[in-house]
Short mmCIF file of C-alpha atoms in Angstrom, two decimals:
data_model
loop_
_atom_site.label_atom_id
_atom_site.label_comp_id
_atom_site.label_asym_id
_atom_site.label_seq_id
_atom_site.Cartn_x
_atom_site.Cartn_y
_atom_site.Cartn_z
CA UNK A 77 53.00 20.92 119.27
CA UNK A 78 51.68 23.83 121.51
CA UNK A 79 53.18 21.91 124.31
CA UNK A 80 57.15 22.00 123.22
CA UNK A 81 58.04 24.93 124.81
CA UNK A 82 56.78 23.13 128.24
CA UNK A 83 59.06 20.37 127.18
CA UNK A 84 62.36 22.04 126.34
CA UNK A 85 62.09 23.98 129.65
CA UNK A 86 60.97 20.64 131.36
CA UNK A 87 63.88 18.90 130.36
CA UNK A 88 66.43 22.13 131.14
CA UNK A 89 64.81 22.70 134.25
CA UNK A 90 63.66 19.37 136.07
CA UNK A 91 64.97 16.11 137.12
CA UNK A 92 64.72 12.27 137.37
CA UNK A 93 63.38 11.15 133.81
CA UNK A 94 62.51 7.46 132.27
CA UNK A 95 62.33 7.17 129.10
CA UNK A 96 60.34 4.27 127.69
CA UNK A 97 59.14 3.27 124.66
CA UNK A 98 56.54 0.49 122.93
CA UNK A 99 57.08 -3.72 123.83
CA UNK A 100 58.76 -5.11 120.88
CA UNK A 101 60.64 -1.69 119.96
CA UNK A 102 61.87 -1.30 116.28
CA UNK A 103 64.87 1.13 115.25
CA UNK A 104 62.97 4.20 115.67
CA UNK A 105 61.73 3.53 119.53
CA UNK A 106 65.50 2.33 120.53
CA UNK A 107 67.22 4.85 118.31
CA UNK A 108 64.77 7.88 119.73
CA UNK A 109 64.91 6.33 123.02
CA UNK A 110 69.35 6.20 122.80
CA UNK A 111 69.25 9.46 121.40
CA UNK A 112 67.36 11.20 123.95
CA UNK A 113 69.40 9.17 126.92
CA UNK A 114 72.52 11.33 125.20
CA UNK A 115 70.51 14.81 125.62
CA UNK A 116 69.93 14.07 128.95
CA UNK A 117 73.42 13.12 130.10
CA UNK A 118 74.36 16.25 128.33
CA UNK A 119 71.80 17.93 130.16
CA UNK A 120 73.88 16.58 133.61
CA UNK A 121 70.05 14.38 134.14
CA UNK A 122 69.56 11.55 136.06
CA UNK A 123 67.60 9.27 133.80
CA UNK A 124 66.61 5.67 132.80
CA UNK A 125 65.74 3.27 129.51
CA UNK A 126 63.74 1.53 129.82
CA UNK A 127 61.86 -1.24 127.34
CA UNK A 128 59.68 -3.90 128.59
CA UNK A 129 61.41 -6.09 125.88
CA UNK A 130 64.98 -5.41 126.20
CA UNK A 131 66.90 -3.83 124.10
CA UNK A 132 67.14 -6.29 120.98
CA UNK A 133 69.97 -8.34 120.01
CA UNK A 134 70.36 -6.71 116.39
CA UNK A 135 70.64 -2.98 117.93
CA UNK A 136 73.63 -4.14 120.51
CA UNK A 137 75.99 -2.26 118.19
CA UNK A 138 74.63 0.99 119.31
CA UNK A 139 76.74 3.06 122.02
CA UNK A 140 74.87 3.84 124.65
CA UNK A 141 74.10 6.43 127.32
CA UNK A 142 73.06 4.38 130.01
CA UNK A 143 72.39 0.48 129.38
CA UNK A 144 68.68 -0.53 129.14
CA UNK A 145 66.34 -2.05 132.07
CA UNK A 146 63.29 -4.56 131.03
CA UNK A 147 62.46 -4.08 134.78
CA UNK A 148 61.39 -0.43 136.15
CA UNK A 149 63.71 0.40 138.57
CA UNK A 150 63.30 0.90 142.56
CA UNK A 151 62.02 4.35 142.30
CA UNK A 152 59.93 5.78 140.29
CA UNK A 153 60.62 9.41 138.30
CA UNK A 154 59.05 12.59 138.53
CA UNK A 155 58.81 12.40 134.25
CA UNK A 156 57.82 9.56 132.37
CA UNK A 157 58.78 10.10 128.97
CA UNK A 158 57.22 8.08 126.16
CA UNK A 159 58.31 7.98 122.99
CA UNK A 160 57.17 6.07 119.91
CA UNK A 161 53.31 5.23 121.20
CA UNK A 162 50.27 5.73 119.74
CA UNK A 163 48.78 4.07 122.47
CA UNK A 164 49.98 4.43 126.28
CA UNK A 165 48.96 0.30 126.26
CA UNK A 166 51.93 -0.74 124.40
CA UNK A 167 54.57 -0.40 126.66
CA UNK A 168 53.69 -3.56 128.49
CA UNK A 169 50.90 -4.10 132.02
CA UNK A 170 54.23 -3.26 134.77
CA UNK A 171 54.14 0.64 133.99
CA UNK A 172 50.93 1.65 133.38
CA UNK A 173 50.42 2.18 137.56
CA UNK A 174 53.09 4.42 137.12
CA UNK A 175 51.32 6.28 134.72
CA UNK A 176 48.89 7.01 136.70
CA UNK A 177 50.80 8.88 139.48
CA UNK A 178 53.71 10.51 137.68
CA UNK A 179 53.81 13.53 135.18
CA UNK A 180 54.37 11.89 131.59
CA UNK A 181 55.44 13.25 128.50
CA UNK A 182 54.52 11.88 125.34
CA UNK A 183 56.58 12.51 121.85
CA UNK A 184 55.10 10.54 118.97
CA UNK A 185 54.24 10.70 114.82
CA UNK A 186 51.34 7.99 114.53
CA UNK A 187 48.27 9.98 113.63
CA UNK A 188 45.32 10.48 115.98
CA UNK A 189 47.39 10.24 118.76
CA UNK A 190 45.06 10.53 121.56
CA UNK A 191 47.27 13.07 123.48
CA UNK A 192 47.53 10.84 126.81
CA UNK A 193 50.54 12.84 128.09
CA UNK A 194 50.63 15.69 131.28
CA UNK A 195 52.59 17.64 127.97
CA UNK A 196 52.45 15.89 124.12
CA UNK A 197 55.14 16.78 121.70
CA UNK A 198 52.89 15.01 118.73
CA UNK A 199 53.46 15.76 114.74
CA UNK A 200 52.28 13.44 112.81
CA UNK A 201 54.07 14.99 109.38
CA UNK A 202 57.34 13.55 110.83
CA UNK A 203 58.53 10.43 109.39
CA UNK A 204 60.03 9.49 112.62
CA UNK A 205 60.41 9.95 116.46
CA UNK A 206 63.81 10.40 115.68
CA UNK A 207 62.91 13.53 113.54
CA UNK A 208 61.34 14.75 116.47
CA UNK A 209 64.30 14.35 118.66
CA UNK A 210 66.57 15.78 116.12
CA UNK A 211 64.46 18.95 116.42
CA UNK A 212 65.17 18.99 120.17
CA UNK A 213 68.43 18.72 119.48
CA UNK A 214 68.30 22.32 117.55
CA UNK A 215 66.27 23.93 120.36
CA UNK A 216 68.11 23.07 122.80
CA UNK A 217 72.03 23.59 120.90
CA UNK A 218 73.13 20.35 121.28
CA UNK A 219 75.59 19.21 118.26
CA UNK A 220 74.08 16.01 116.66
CA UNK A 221 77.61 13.85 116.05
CA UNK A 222 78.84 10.69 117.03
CA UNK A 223 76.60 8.16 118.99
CA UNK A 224 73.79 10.38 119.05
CA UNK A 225 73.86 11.05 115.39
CA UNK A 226 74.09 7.16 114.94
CA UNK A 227 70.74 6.97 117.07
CA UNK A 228 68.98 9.47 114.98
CA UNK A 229 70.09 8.31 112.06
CA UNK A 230 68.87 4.58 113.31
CA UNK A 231 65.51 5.97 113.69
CA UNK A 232 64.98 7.76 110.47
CA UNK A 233 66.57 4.70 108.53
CA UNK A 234 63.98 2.14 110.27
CA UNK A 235 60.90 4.19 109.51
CA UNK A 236 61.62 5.49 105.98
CA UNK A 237 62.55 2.56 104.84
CA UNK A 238 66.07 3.86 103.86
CA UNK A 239 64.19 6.99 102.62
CA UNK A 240 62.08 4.75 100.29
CA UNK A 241 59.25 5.02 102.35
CA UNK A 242 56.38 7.97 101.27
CA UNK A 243 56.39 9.03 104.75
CA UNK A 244 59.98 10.14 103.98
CA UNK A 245 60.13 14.44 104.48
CA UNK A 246 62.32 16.68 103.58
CA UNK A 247 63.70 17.28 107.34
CA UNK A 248 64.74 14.04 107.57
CA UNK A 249 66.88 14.01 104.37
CA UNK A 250 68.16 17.58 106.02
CA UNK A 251 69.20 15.92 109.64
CA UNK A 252 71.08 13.41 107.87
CA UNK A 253 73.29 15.15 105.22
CA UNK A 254 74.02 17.64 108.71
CA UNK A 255 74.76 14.47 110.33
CA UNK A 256 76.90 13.14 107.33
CA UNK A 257 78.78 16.97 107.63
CA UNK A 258 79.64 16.59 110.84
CA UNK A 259 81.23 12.95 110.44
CA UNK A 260 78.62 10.41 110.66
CA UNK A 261 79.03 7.42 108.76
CA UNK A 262 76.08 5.62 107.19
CA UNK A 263 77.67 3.27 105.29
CA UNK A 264 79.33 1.63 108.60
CA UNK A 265 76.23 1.34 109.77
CA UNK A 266 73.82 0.56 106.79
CA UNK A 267 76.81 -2.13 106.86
CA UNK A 268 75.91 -3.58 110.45
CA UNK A 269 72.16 -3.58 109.83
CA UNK A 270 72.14 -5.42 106.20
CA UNK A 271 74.21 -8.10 107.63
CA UNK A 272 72.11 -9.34 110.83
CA UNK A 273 69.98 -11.95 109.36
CA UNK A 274 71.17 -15.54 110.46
CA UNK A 275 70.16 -18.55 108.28
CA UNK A 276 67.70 -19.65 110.10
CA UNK A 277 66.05 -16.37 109.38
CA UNK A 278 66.50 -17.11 105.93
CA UNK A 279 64.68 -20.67 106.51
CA UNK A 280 61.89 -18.85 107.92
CA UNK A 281 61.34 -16.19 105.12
CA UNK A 282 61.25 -19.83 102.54
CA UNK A 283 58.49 -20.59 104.75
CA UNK A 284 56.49 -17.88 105.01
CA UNK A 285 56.70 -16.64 101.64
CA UNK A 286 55.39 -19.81 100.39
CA UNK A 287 52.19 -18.77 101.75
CA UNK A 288 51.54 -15.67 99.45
CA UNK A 289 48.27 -15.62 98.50
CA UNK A 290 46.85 -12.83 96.05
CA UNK A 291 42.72 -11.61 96.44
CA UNK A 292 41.08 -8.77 95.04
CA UNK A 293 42.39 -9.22 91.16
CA UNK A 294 46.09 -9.38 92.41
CA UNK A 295 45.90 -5.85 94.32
CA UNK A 296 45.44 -7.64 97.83
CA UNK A 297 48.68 -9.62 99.26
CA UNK A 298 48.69 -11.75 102.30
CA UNK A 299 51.35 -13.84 103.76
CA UNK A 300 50.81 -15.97 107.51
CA UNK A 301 53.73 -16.72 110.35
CA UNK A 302 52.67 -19.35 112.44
CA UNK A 303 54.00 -21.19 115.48
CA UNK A 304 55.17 -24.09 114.08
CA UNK A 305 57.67 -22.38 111.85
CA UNK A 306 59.15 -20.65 114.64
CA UNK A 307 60.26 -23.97 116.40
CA UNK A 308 60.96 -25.27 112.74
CA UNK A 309 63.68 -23.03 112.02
CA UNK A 310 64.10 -21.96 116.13
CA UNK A 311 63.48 -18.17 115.17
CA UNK A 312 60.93 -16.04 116.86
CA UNK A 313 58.66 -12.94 115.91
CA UNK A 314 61.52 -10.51 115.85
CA UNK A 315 63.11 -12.26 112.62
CA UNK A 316 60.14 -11.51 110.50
CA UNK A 317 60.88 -7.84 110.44
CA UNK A 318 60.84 -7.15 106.61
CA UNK A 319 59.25 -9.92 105.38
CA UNK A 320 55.95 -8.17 104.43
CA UNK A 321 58.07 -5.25 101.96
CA UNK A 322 58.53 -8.32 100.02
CA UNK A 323 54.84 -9.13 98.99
CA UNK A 324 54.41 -5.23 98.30
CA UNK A 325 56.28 -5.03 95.96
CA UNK A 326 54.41 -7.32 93.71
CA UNK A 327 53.08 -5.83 90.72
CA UNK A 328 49.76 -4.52 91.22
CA UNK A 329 49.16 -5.31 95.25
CA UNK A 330 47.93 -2.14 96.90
CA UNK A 331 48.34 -3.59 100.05
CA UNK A 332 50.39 -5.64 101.99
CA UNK A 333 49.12 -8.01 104.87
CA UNK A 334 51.31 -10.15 107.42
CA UNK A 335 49.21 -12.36 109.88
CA UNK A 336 51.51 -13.60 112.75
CA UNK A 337 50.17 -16.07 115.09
CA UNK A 338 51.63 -15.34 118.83
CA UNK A 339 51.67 -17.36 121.66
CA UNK A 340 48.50 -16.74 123.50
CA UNK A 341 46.33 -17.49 120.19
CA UNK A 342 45.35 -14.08 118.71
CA UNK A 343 46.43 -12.91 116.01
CA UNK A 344 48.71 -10.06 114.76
CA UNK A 345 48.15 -8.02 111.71
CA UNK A 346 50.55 -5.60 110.02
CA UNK A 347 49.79 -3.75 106.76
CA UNK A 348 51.80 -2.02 104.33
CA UNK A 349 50.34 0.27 101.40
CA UNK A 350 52.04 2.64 98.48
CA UNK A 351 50.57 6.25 97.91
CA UNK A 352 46.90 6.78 98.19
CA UNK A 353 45.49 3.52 100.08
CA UNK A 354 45.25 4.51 104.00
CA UNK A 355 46.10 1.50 106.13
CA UNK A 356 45.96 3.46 109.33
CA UNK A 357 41.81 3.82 108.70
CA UNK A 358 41.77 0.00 108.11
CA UNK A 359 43.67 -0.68 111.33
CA UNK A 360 41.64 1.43 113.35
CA UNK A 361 38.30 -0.05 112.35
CA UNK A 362 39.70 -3.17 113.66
CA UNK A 363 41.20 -1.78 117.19
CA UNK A 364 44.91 -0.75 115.54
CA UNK A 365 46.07 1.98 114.53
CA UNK A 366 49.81 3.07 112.88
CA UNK A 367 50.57 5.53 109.42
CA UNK A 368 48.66 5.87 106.54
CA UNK A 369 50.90 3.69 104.50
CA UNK A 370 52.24 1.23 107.74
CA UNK A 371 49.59 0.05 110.47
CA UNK A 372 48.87 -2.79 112.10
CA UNK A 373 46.82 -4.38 115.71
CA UNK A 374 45.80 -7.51 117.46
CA UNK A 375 42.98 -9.84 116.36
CA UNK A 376 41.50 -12.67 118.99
CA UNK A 377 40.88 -15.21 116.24
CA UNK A 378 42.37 -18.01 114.12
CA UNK A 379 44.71 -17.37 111.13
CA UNK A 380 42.05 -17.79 108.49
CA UNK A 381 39.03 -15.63 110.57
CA UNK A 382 41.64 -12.74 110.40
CA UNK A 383 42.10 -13.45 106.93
CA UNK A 384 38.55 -12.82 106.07
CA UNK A 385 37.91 -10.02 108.68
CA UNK A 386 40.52 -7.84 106.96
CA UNK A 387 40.73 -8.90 103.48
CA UNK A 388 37.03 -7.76 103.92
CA UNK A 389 37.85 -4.52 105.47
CA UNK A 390 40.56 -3.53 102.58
CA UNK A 391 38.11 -4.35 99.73
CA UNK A 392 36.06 -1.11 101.30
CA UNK A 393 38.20 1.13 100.54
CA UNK A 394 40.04 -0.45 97.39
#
């Protein structure tokens, strides 16, 4: 956090920014990403988004400042602003030359963030990017309404889980009744979000929740994606979002484990915990990393070795 005065003055001061976030981005990486795209064109900035994945179908309802590139464009910035990563690996192989000769700024909340950025805006007691963005906001007097609002909102929404979350603070249940003062309207878009799945979606989820299996006396949950269901129901990885909240919330499970088999044969893992189990120290013994109660990472293995590799890890600390 020593850093943020560096940034504010940065971003007042300086020019030519591109913001970028993780491959794959979820509501907080697009909505922090949006939502800082709006400070800058208040700031009279030129600036990019940019995602190496696009910006995904199911977030197309979001106004925007300037429309997202999945290519980098012909020049490169003087700030590289990177939002949402706990590693500087996950934002795809075409940037990371970049981030070797320009100054970058990294804002995150995963913990042990490794602090990769010329300046690091890191606090891991945020629920959210978006928190962090929101704070911004107040430093630097710009009114959080209309689009903007809707971005922060969309970040704090995806990462709390609706507020269910235990990563859920305080400041982000502040930002949003502000937000709510000045006009913002959740249930419009609360609306929009519950009503994206498509039926083949809802094919899918048959599928892979007929793989929930139960270890460790019923406090261990694991359910598998694999190829072959994807061109069953012609879906892909980004319609599995949500499926793993469903095995939590079994009675008893402690943790939560999807296994998703990609394309180019490994494996990956995402966990999910309540309270006092830390998924982030699992994850990171096994090359991940994420929040003590949401983590996840990659696995070069088969579907069952994974299995074994972290239902064995889990049962350490359970």
């Amino acid at each position: 956090m020593k850093d943020k005065k560096k940034i504010i003055q940065t971003l007042q001061q300086d020019n030519n920014f591109l913001v970028v976030s993780h491959l794959n981005p979820d509501g907080d990486a697009i909505g922090s990403s949006v939502a800082l795209g709006f400070i800058l064109k208040k700031l009279n900035k030129n600036f990019s988004l940019y995602n190496a994945s696009g910006l995904p179908e199911k977030f197309s309802w979001l106004k925007l400042p300037k429309k997202f590139c999945n290519t980098l464009p012909p020049q490169k910035p003087k700030w590289i602003i990177i939002l949402d990563c706990g590693d500087k690996n996950r934002m795809g192989d075409e940037i990371l030359p970049w981030l070797e000769t320009c100054k970058t700024i990294n804002m995150d909340h995963h913990l042990h963030n490794p602090l990769f950025g010329s300046l690091n805006l890191v606090n891991e007691n945020a629920s959210c990017v978006g928190e962090i963005i929101a704070d911004l906001c107040v430093d630097l007097n710009i009114e959080i309404t209309g689009a903007l609002a809707e971005a922060i909102y969309l970040a704090i929404i995806s990462d709390t889980g609706y507020f269910t979350y235990s990563n859920t603070t305080s400041y982000a249940h502040f930002i949003t009744s502000k937000m709510i003062e000045q006009g913002l309207n959740v249930g419009k878009i609360n609306s929009i979000l519950s009503q994206t799945w498509s039926l083949n979606k809802i094919k899918l989820m048959s599928l892979v929740l007929e793989t929930t299996e139960l270890f460790q006396s019923g406090e261990i949950a694991v359910i598998q994606i694999t190829q072959s269901m994807f061109k069953k129901t012609n879906t892909g990885p980004e319609d599995c979002e949500g499926f793993i909240n469903y095995i939590r919330n079994i009675k008893k499970v402690k943790v939560a484990v999807s296994l998703r088999e990609e394309k180019d044969n490994t494996i990956k893992f995402s966990l999910r915990s309540y309270d006092k189990v830390n998924v982030q120290q699992i994850a990171s013994n096994l090359g991940g990393g994420g929040h003590k109660n949401a983590a996840g990472g990659i696995l070069k293995c088969s579907l069952n070795e994974a299995k074994k590799i972290i239902i064995n890890e889990i049962r350490k600390v359970l």
